[in-house]
XYZ file of C-alpha atoms in Angstrom:
525
model
C 117.852 -52.774 34.672
C 119.939 -49.591 34.584
C 122.965 -48.864 32.445
C 125.148 -49.339 35.535
C 123.728 -52.820 36.074
C 124.087 -53.621 32.376
C 127.738 -52.631 32.533
C 128.394 -55.228 35.229
C 126.552 -57.931 33.306
C 128.539 -57.186 30.158
C 131.852 -57.243 32.025
C 130.877 -60.663 33.406
C 130.125 -61.813 29.863
C 133.653 -60.774 28.829
C 135.122 -62.875 31.638
C 135.993 -60.055 34.029
C 136.218 -61.401 37.589
C 137.886 -58.494 39.419
C 137.462 -54.722 39.433
C 139.807 -52.331 41.239
C 138.249 -49.053 42.285
C 137.237 -46.449 44.821
C 133.529 -45.556 44.661
C 132.434 -41.932 44.820
C 129.268 -39.906 44.472
C 129.815 -39.765 40.700
C 130.072 -43.552 40.294
C 127.457 -44.834 42.729
C 125.178 -45.925 39.879
C 128.004 -47.875 38.243
C 128.172 -49.947 41.431
C 124.443 -50.789 41.528
C 124.850 -54.241 40.003
C 128.190 -55.109 41.580
C 127.079 -56.549 44.926
C 124.876 -59.147 43.244
C 127.458 -60.169 40.644
C 130.322 -62.665 40.606
C 132.822 -59.848 40.109
C 135.120 -59.164 43.038
C 135.712 -55.533 43.983
C 139.093 -54.572 45.458
C 139.418 -51.146 47.094
C 142.853 -49.502 46.903
C 143.856 -46.437 48.902
C 144.351 -44.206 45.831
C 143.166 -44.336 42.232
C 146.731 -44.585 41.002
C 146.926 -47.772 43.056
C 143.729 -49.029 41.407
C 145.192 -48.690 37.928
C 148.589 -50.112 38.933
C 146.761 -53.108 40.460
C 144.820 -53.537 37.220
C 148.159 -53.466 35.394
C 149.733 -56.142 37.612
C 146.568 -58.252 37.359
C 146.702 -58.067 33.548
C 150.403 -58.932 33.287
C 150.010 -61.927 35.586
C 146.747 -63.297 34.173
C 146.949 -62.320 30.509
C 143.438 -60.860 30.809
C 142.525 -57.150 30.821
C 142.694 -55.408 34.192
C 139.664 -53.253 35.004
C 139.486 -50.105 37.145
C 136.494 -47.964 38.188
C 137.318 -44.345 39.042
C 135.353 -41.190 39.677
C 135.046 -38.152 37.450
C 137.913 -35.645 37.405
C 140.493 -36.275 40.148
C 139.848 -40.007 40.268
C 140.669 -40.262 36.589
C 143.637 -37.878 36.680
C 145.052 -39.896 39.598
C 144.950 -42.985 37.364
C 146.666 -41.342 34.365
C 150.238 -42.190 35.460
C 149.422 -45.888 35.713
C 147.600 -45.784 32.376
C 150.666 -44.247 30.732
C 152.827 -47.056 32.152
C 150.370 -49.613 30.763
C 150.484 -47.983 27.355
C 154.282 -47.995 27.301
C 154.364 -51.706 28.180
C 151.366 -52.821 26.034
C 149.256 -53.912 29.017
C 145.492 -54.379 28.435
C 143.581 -52.141 30.861
C 139.991 -50.900 30.862
C 139.347 -47.756 32.905
C 135.694 -46.862 33.402
C 134.981 -43.428 34.823
C 132.123 -41.082 35.411
C 131.895 -37.643 33.832
C 129.658 -34.694 34.656
C 126.068 -34.458 33.425
C 125.758 -34.241 29.667
C 124.231 -30.765 29.558
C 127.106 -29.260 31.582
C 130.056 -30.637 29.615
C 132.516 -28.110 28.212
C 130.750 -25.075 29.701
C 133.079 -24.346 32.618
C 130.284 -23.854 35.133
C 132.309 -25.083 38.110
C 130.567 -28.376 38.827
C 132.142 -30.870 41.238
C 135.111 -32.727 39.660
C 134.737 -30.748 36.436
C 137.505 -30.809 33.828
C 137.536 -28.588 30.724
C 137.567 -31.650 28.447
C 137.953 -34.957 30.294
C 137.647 -37.150 27.240
C 140.011 -34.940 25.230
C 142.601 -35.357 27.979
C 142.201 -39.141 27.976
C 142.544 -39.393 24.202
C 146.174 -38.277 24.656
C 146.969 -41.173 27.044
C 144.573 -44.035 26.298
C 144.505 -45.987 23.055
C 140.901 -44.867 22.782
C 138.369 -42.919 24.842
C 134.610 -43.166 24.351
C 131.647 -41.457 25.996
C 128.428 -43.395 26.475
C 125.693 -40.905 25.553
C 122.865 -43.446 25.847
C 122.567 -47.094 26.975
C 122.484 -48.437 23.406
C 126.115 -47.388 22.950
C 127.467 -49.468 25.839
C 127.710 -52.922 24.153
C 129.525 -51.492 21.143
C 132.014 -49.530 23.248
C 132.897 -52.623 25.294
C 133.087 -54.789 22.164
C 135.572 -52.370 20.608
C 137.654 -52.281 23.785
C 137.903 -56.061 24.136
C 138.503 -56.497 20.394
C 141.461 -54.132 20.684
C 142.834 -56.111 23.637
C 142.532 -59.383 21.725
C 143.563 -58.520 18.189
C 146.157 -55.756 18.285
C 148.818 -54.252 20.480
C 146.989 -53.733 23.796
C 147.087 -50.820 26.205
C 144.687 -48.716 28.284
C 141.177 -47.989 27.015
C 138.917 -45.399 28.656
C 135.123 -45.360 28.731
C 133.268 -42.538 30.475
C 129.603 -42.417 31.448
C 127.867 -39.113 32.284
C 126.224 -39.145 35.703
C 122.804 -38.479 34.133
C 123.174 -41.526 31.858
C 124.291 -44.124 34.453
C 120.788 -44.726 35.834
C 118.917 -44.758 32.498
C 116.953 -47.951 31.742
C 118.846 -50.556 29.725
C 116.509 -53.542 29.658
C 116.684 -54.062 25.908
C 120.469 -54.345 25.538
C 121.987 -57.408 23.900
C 124.536 -59.314 25.984
C 126.061 -61.434 23.221
C 129.866 -61.351 23.171
C 131.642 -61.947 19.881
C 135.165 -63.332 19.807
C 137.928 -61.506 17.951
C 140.621 -63.291 15.990
C 144.252 -62.235 16.125
C 145.912 -61.395 12.803
C 147.427 -64.464 11.164
C 150.795 -64.411 9.399
C 150.812 -63.995 5.635
C 152.153 -67.210 4.119
C 154.164 -65.480 1.398
C 156.015 -63.406 3.998
C 156.664 -66.503 6.126
C 158.097 -68.272 3.089
C 160.405 -65.335 2.266
C 161.541 -65.142 5.886
C 162.234 -68.878 5.955
C 164.424 -68.573 2.845
C 166.499 -65.823 4.460
C 166.857 -67.744 7.714
C 167.765 -71.035 6.016
C 170.664 -69.402 4.205
C 171.944 -67.530 7.283
C 175.362 -68.403 8.757
C 174.882 -66.629 12.099
C 171.183 -65.936 12.757
C 170.013 -64.199 15.925
C 166.615 -63.842 17.627
C 165.558 -60.783 19.631
C 162.565 -61.475 21.893
C 160.466 -58.706 23.449
C 157.428 -58.568 25.696
C 155.170 -59.447 22.780
C 156.737 -62.922 22.703
C 156.359 -63.743 26.387
C 153.554 -66.261 25.791
C 155.523 -68.018 23.032
C 158.197 -69.840 25.010
C 157.733 -73.254 23.367
C 157.651 -71.819 19.834
C 160.639 -69.566 20.495
C 162.677 -72.450 21.869
C 161.741 -74.644 18.925
C 162.830 -72.015 16.392
C 166.059 -71.243 18.236
C 167.031 -74.913 18.352
C 165.999 -75.462 14.748
C 168.250 -72.708 13.386
C 170.855 -72.778 16.197
C 170.352 -69.096 17.028
C 171.011 -67.273 20.313
C 167.926 -65.568 21.795
C 168.372 -62.140 23.394
C 165.569 -61.212 25.781
C 164.589 -57.644 26.608
C 163.490 -56.876 30.178
C 159.830 -57.703 29.464
C 160.799 -61.021 27.849
C 162.812 -62.386 30.769
C 161.772 -65.866 31.814
C 161.814 -67.093 28.228
C 164.515 -69.671 27.436
C 165.435 -69.980 31.134
C 168.719 -71.824 31.593
C 168.877 -72.709 27.902
C 172.245 -72.866 26.182
C 170.926 -70.502 23.479
C 169.457 -67.978 25.920
C 171.011 -64.519 26.375
C 169.139 -62.812 29.258
C 170.983 -59.525 28.807
C 170.116 -55.997 27.715
C 170.701 -55.022 24.072
C 172.181 -51.800 25.465
C 175.285 -53.703 26.591
C 178.303 -53.681 24.292
C 178.607 -57.470 24.410
C 175.051 -57.906 23.149
C 175.447 -55.209 20.526
C 178.467 -57.085 19.190
C 176.378 -60.261 18.966
C 173.775 -58.299 17.013
C 176.394 -56.714 14.731
C 177.918 -60.125 13.936
C 174.552 -61.658 12.982
C 173.732 -61.849 9.286
C 169.967 -62.324 9.846
C 168.035 -61.013 12.869
C 164.498 -62.147 13.766
C 162.799 -59.645 16.102
C 159.700 -61.071 17.794
C 157.410 -58.720 19.711
C 159.930 -55.979 20.431
C 159.552 -52.285 19.628
C 163.296 -51.485 19.794
C 162.579 -48.914 22.510
C 165.580 -46.929 23.830
C 165.050 -48.116 27.411
C 165.958 -51.571 26.133
C 168.255 -50.871 23.181
C 169.898 -47.532 24.048
C 169.416 -46.992 27.780
C 172.752 -45.168 28.086
C 171.677 -42.765 25.303
C 175.011 -43.201 23.522
C 173.438 -43.683 20.113
C 175.177 -47.024 19.722
C 172.118 -49.002 18.652
C 171.895 -49.666 14.923
C 168.910 -51.385 13.321
C 170.179 -54.703 11.858
C 170.539 -54.494 8.062
C 168.753 -57.834 7.504
C 165.797 -57.742 9.859
C 162.689 -59.930 10.019
C 160.124 -58.331 12.324
C 157.107 -60.040 13.867
C 154.598 -57.834 15.663
C 150.861 -57.845 16.191
C 150.692 -54.086 15.541
C 150.971 -52.796 11.983
C 151.759 -49.250 13.154
C 154.648 -50.572 15.225
C 156.070 -52.422 12.225
C 156.115 -49.210 10.225
C 158.138 -47.292 12.818
C 161.419 -49.068 12.008
C 162.836 -50.184 8.657
C 162.885 -53.931 8.140
C 163.584 -56.439 5.398
C 160.389 -58.412 6.077
C 157.569 -57.216 8.352
C 155.092 -59.872 9.486
C 151.968 -58.623 11.236
C 150.809 -61.492 13.420
C 150.606 -62.906 16.892
C 154.149 -64.003 17.793
C 153.160 -67.521 18.779
C 151.401 -68.182 15.463
C 154.166 -66.631 13.351
C 156.982 -68.470 15.144
C 155.118 -71.772 14.819
C 154.582 -71.234 11.071
C 158.228 -70.308 10.602
C 159.270 -73.569 12.264
C 156.880 -75.611 10.148
C 158.050 -73.920 6.961
C 161.757 -74.289 7.753
C 161.488 -77.947 8.715
C 164.266 -80.184 9.990
C 166.370 -79.552 6.886
C 167.405 -76.205 8.376
C 169.021 -77.843 11.388
C 172.796 -77.609 11.384
C 175.527 -76.193 13.602
C 175.807 -72.409 13.325
C 177.796 -71.959 16.519
C 174.742 -70.675 18.347
C 175.532 -72.150 21.744
C 179.094 -70.793 21.724
C 177.942 -67.353 20.556
C 175.339 -67.285 23.335
C 177.779 -68.493 26.002
C 180.491 -65.984 25.172
C 177.931 -63.150 25.084
C 176.477 -64.129 28.459
C 179.928 -64.156 30.034
C 180.973 -60.866 28.478
C 177.676 -59.156 29.348
C 177.821 -60.213 32.989
C 181.429 -59.055 33.265
C 180.501 -55.752 31.632
C 177.983 -54.723 34.302
C 180.722 -54.746 36.973
C 180.997 -56.026 40.568
C 178.433 -53.692 42.179
C 175.647 -54.610 39.775
C 176.676 -58.256 39.783
C 176.084 -58.285 43.556
C 172.638 -56.743 43.028
C 171.804 -59.369 40.378
C 172.771 -62.082 42.875
C 170.278 -60.581 45.342
C 167.546 -61.036 42.725
C 168.769 -64.576 42.114
C 168.358 -65.243 45.855
C 164.656 -64.430 45.404
C 164.325 -66.660 42.333
C 166.114 -69.590 43.955
C 164.275 -69.330 47.286
C 160.856 -69.134 45.571
C 161.044 -71.009 42.248
C 158.470 -70.161 39.575
C 157.508 -66.940 41.348
C 156.504 -63.533 40.035
C 158.991 -60.782 40.849
C 157.346 -57.387 40.414
C 159.845 -54.561 40.494
C 159.862 -50.845 41.094
C 162.638 -48.494 39.988
C 165.429 -49.489 42.356
C 169.074 -50.527 42.086
C 168.728 -54.347 41.942
C 165.905 -54.005 39.401
C 168.029 -51.776 37.185
C 170.879 -54.274 37.484
C 168.685 -57.284 36.712
C 167.175 -55.545 33.702
C 170.730 -55.448 32.378
C 171.414 -59.120 33.137
C 169.179 -61.679 34.832
C 167.680 -65.051 33.906
C 164.240 -65.585 35.446
C 162.637 -69.027 35.645
C 159.039 -68.230 34.622
C 157.906 -66.649 31.320
C 156.264 -63.332 32.131
C 157.362 -63.682 35.748
C 159.748 -60.710 35.790
C 158.235 -57.283 35.165
C 158.762 -53.781 36.470
C 158.327 -50.088 35.752
C 162.026 -49.303 35.347
C 161.687 -49.412 31.555
C 159.253 -47.653 29.236
C 157.359 -44.937 31.116
C 159.335 -45.548 34.307
C 156.742 -44.720 36.979
C 157.945 -44.886 40.586
C 155.502 -46.526 42.991
C 154.433 -49.175 40.477
C 155.760 -52.162 42.428
C 153.566 -52.521 45.550
C 150.121 -52.145 43.927
C 151.100 -54.055 40.769
C 152.339 -56.948 42.913
C 149.020 -56.971 44.781
C 147.126 -57.097 41.481
C 149.334 -59.962 40.310
C 148.783 -61.920 43.542
C 145.015 -61.483 43.217
C 145.187 -62.768 39.634
C 147.311 -65.820 40.534
C 146.645 -66.617 44.198
C 148.600 -69.873 44.117
C 151.829 -68.345 42.802
C 154.457 -66.724 45.075
C 154.650 -62.975 44.400
C 157.543 -60.768 45.500
C 157.580 -56.985 45.220
C 161.116 -55.591 44.960
C 161.215 -51.841 45.654
C 163.539 -49.195 47.023
C 162.785 -47.186 50.133
C 162.098 -44.110 47.991
C 159.755 -45.692 45.464
C 158.016 -47.794 48.112
C 156.799 -44.617 49.803
C 155.069 -43.424 46.613
C 152.312 -46.000 47.080
C 153.026 -47.238 50.618
C 149.366 -47.180 51.816
C 148.475 -49.827 49.227
C 150.115 -52.512 51.382
C 146.934 -52.410 53.464
C 145.102 -53.810 50.423
C 147.280 -56.921 50.562
C 145.811 -57.649 53.996
C 142.250 -56.694 52.972
C 142.334 -58.851 49.845
C 144.387 -61.754 51.198
C 147.105 -61.099 48.614
C 150.171 -62.941 49.946
C 152.786 -60.543 48.596
C 156.266 -60.500 50.104
C 157.461 -56.883 49.929
C 161.268 -56.669 49.784
C 162.486 -53.127 50.483
C 166.010 -52.272 49.301
C 166.692 -49.504 51.824
C 169.665 -47.364 50.820
C 168.146 -44.283 52.467
C 167.206 -42.230 49.466
C 167.332 -42.106 45.700
C 170.783 -43.642 45.406
C 170.704 -44.287 41.668
C 169.853 -40.636 41.009
C 172.552 -39.489 43.416
C 175.096 -41.594 41.534
C 173.946 -40.112 38.219
C 174.375 -36.591 39.587
C 177.874 -37.311 40.858
C 178.851 -38.946 37.569
C 178.284 -35.666 35.712
C 179.737 -33.387 38.390
C 176.459 -32.160 39.889
C 176.364 -31.724 43.655
C 173.563 -34.073 44.826
C 170.452 -32.225 45.989
C 167.099 -33.693 47.001
C 168.183 -37.315 46.824
C 168.317 -38.263 50.508
C 164.786 -38.205 51.948
C 164.870 -39.975 55.308
C 162.940 -43.264 55.165
C 160.449 -44.186 57.887
C 160.835 -47.142 60.204
C 159.358 -49.754 57.906
C 159.149 -52.348 60.676
C 156.930 -50.083 62.774
C 154.868 -49.180 59.728
C 154.341 -52.848 58.987
C 153.127 -53.366 62.550
C 150.694 -50.477 62.133
C 149.232 -52.214 59.074
C 149.176 -55.598 60.812
C 151.863 -57.072 58.558
C 154.743 -59.256 59.729
C 158.184 -57.783 59.022
C 161.867 -58.319 59.590
C 165.018 -56.313 58.887
C 168.117 -57.866 57.318
C 171.630 -56.501 57.426
C 172.694 -57.971 54.079
C 171.239 -59.414 50.874
C 172.927 -62.714 51.686
C 170.261 -63.342 54.324
C 167.459 -62.878 51.827
C 166.942 -66.501 50.761
C 166.292 -67.783 54.293
C 164.069 -64.776 55.088
C 161.961 -65.406 51.985
C 161.512 -69.049 52.959
C 160.277 -67.966 56.395
C 157.949 -65.340 54.926
C 156.482 -67.710 52.340
C 155.698 -70.278 55.044
C 153.490 -67.725 56.840
C 151.108 -67.600 53.845
C 150.266 -63.941 54.426
C 151.644 -60.547 53.372
C 155.113 -59.842 54.786
C 157.762 -57.132 54.606
C 161.491 -57.825 54.424
C 163.718 -54.780 54.696
C 167.358 -54.973 53.631
C 169.480 -52.209 55.144
C 172.065 -51.232 52.509
C 175.183 -49.356 53.595
């Protein structure tokens, strides 16, 4: 057995069932064991697509997404998607080749050579390791999967020199050890419970780190009668609940709710500016009495807090509820505070964005319990400001954090491969859709039943608006889009063009009934 074959066996042992990648001459040996394994290989049209698919797969499944890429350009093509995954705490393992050991760092001009490939990756990935001999492989994978399981996740890179891939690895151990998540410190939970019990107007801020804690979050909110504000990556939590506030903390209405709270519990949120200060007006102020819950100790130290609890959100929220007990239940005006904030926040975004939010609601209502995977486009921006999704973790996009255009189509394909029984809609603009347009062919190849909704306003309309707002004559914002209907036909994908977003619900119902990839284009005047 070679190291390449051992790699596949170890990935199987860690529960990996899908790998996204494009083979090349520098990764042939990594593929030696793949054909005979249970792992499915999905071939994108570009390595950036491979990593974006791994990202979407991870967000949908909760398991790490895995990508195989070649030395040099294959890896640099994947860097943008890895940076997006790091910004959004998405577990991703990227395995690449690297040139032969004896040539590294010498600048001899070998194929795909970089001056320092691993040094470059250490700036983007949470960690980057080189496998110098087969004995190092199990430990490198163990460290990667331990990081995914027990701390704030993100992309991890492992590189294998081409002269090491085919070395014998018969004596490797294939035992996989589980890794426990950090548990909340009881003394800190008790102190937090005392603060919360005495609060007159408590508030909960939920971020992406809480998206698997819907039941615990709801229980705590009801117990202490506290509104729950959800950042973009937390949408889907508290759907339709009287205490839910599915609105951006950058809005004045939500900031007022935060300012009026005497105790704020922040669960799994980093207080990033794309959520809390997206207008860059400096209006966000860290709450003076703040209880933070986060799995990452480094993240807790980046903002001042009254009590910092390092733990998995689900475990910490459950312990808080148990410690508080029913004695904490009394009317704190939570439902009224939440209602008035929802109304004020929706009014604040204005008629144009309200119409775009309603377009997103058409998708949600036509396909209940679906995943909506967004790119950076007008209705996604609007819905990040205010939108209540009906599935925890079912609304995600690249319009926050790193903000990579072209994320939507491949990430939606990865999500559909992870959850084949769940409706998946990609919502992208005509500009962003063209960044990764060829990846739609993968939906057909892989049987990923994604419905691609293209918001076609003939250019980068949001950027044009931003230029006009500051008195800059728009330049470079009106690239002519292709005929998406003809392109769909070329890829063998059904498509239809709508003249208004009001037709979207019926079109989605028709597309979903076909049980295959489809494109719906909305022509926006």
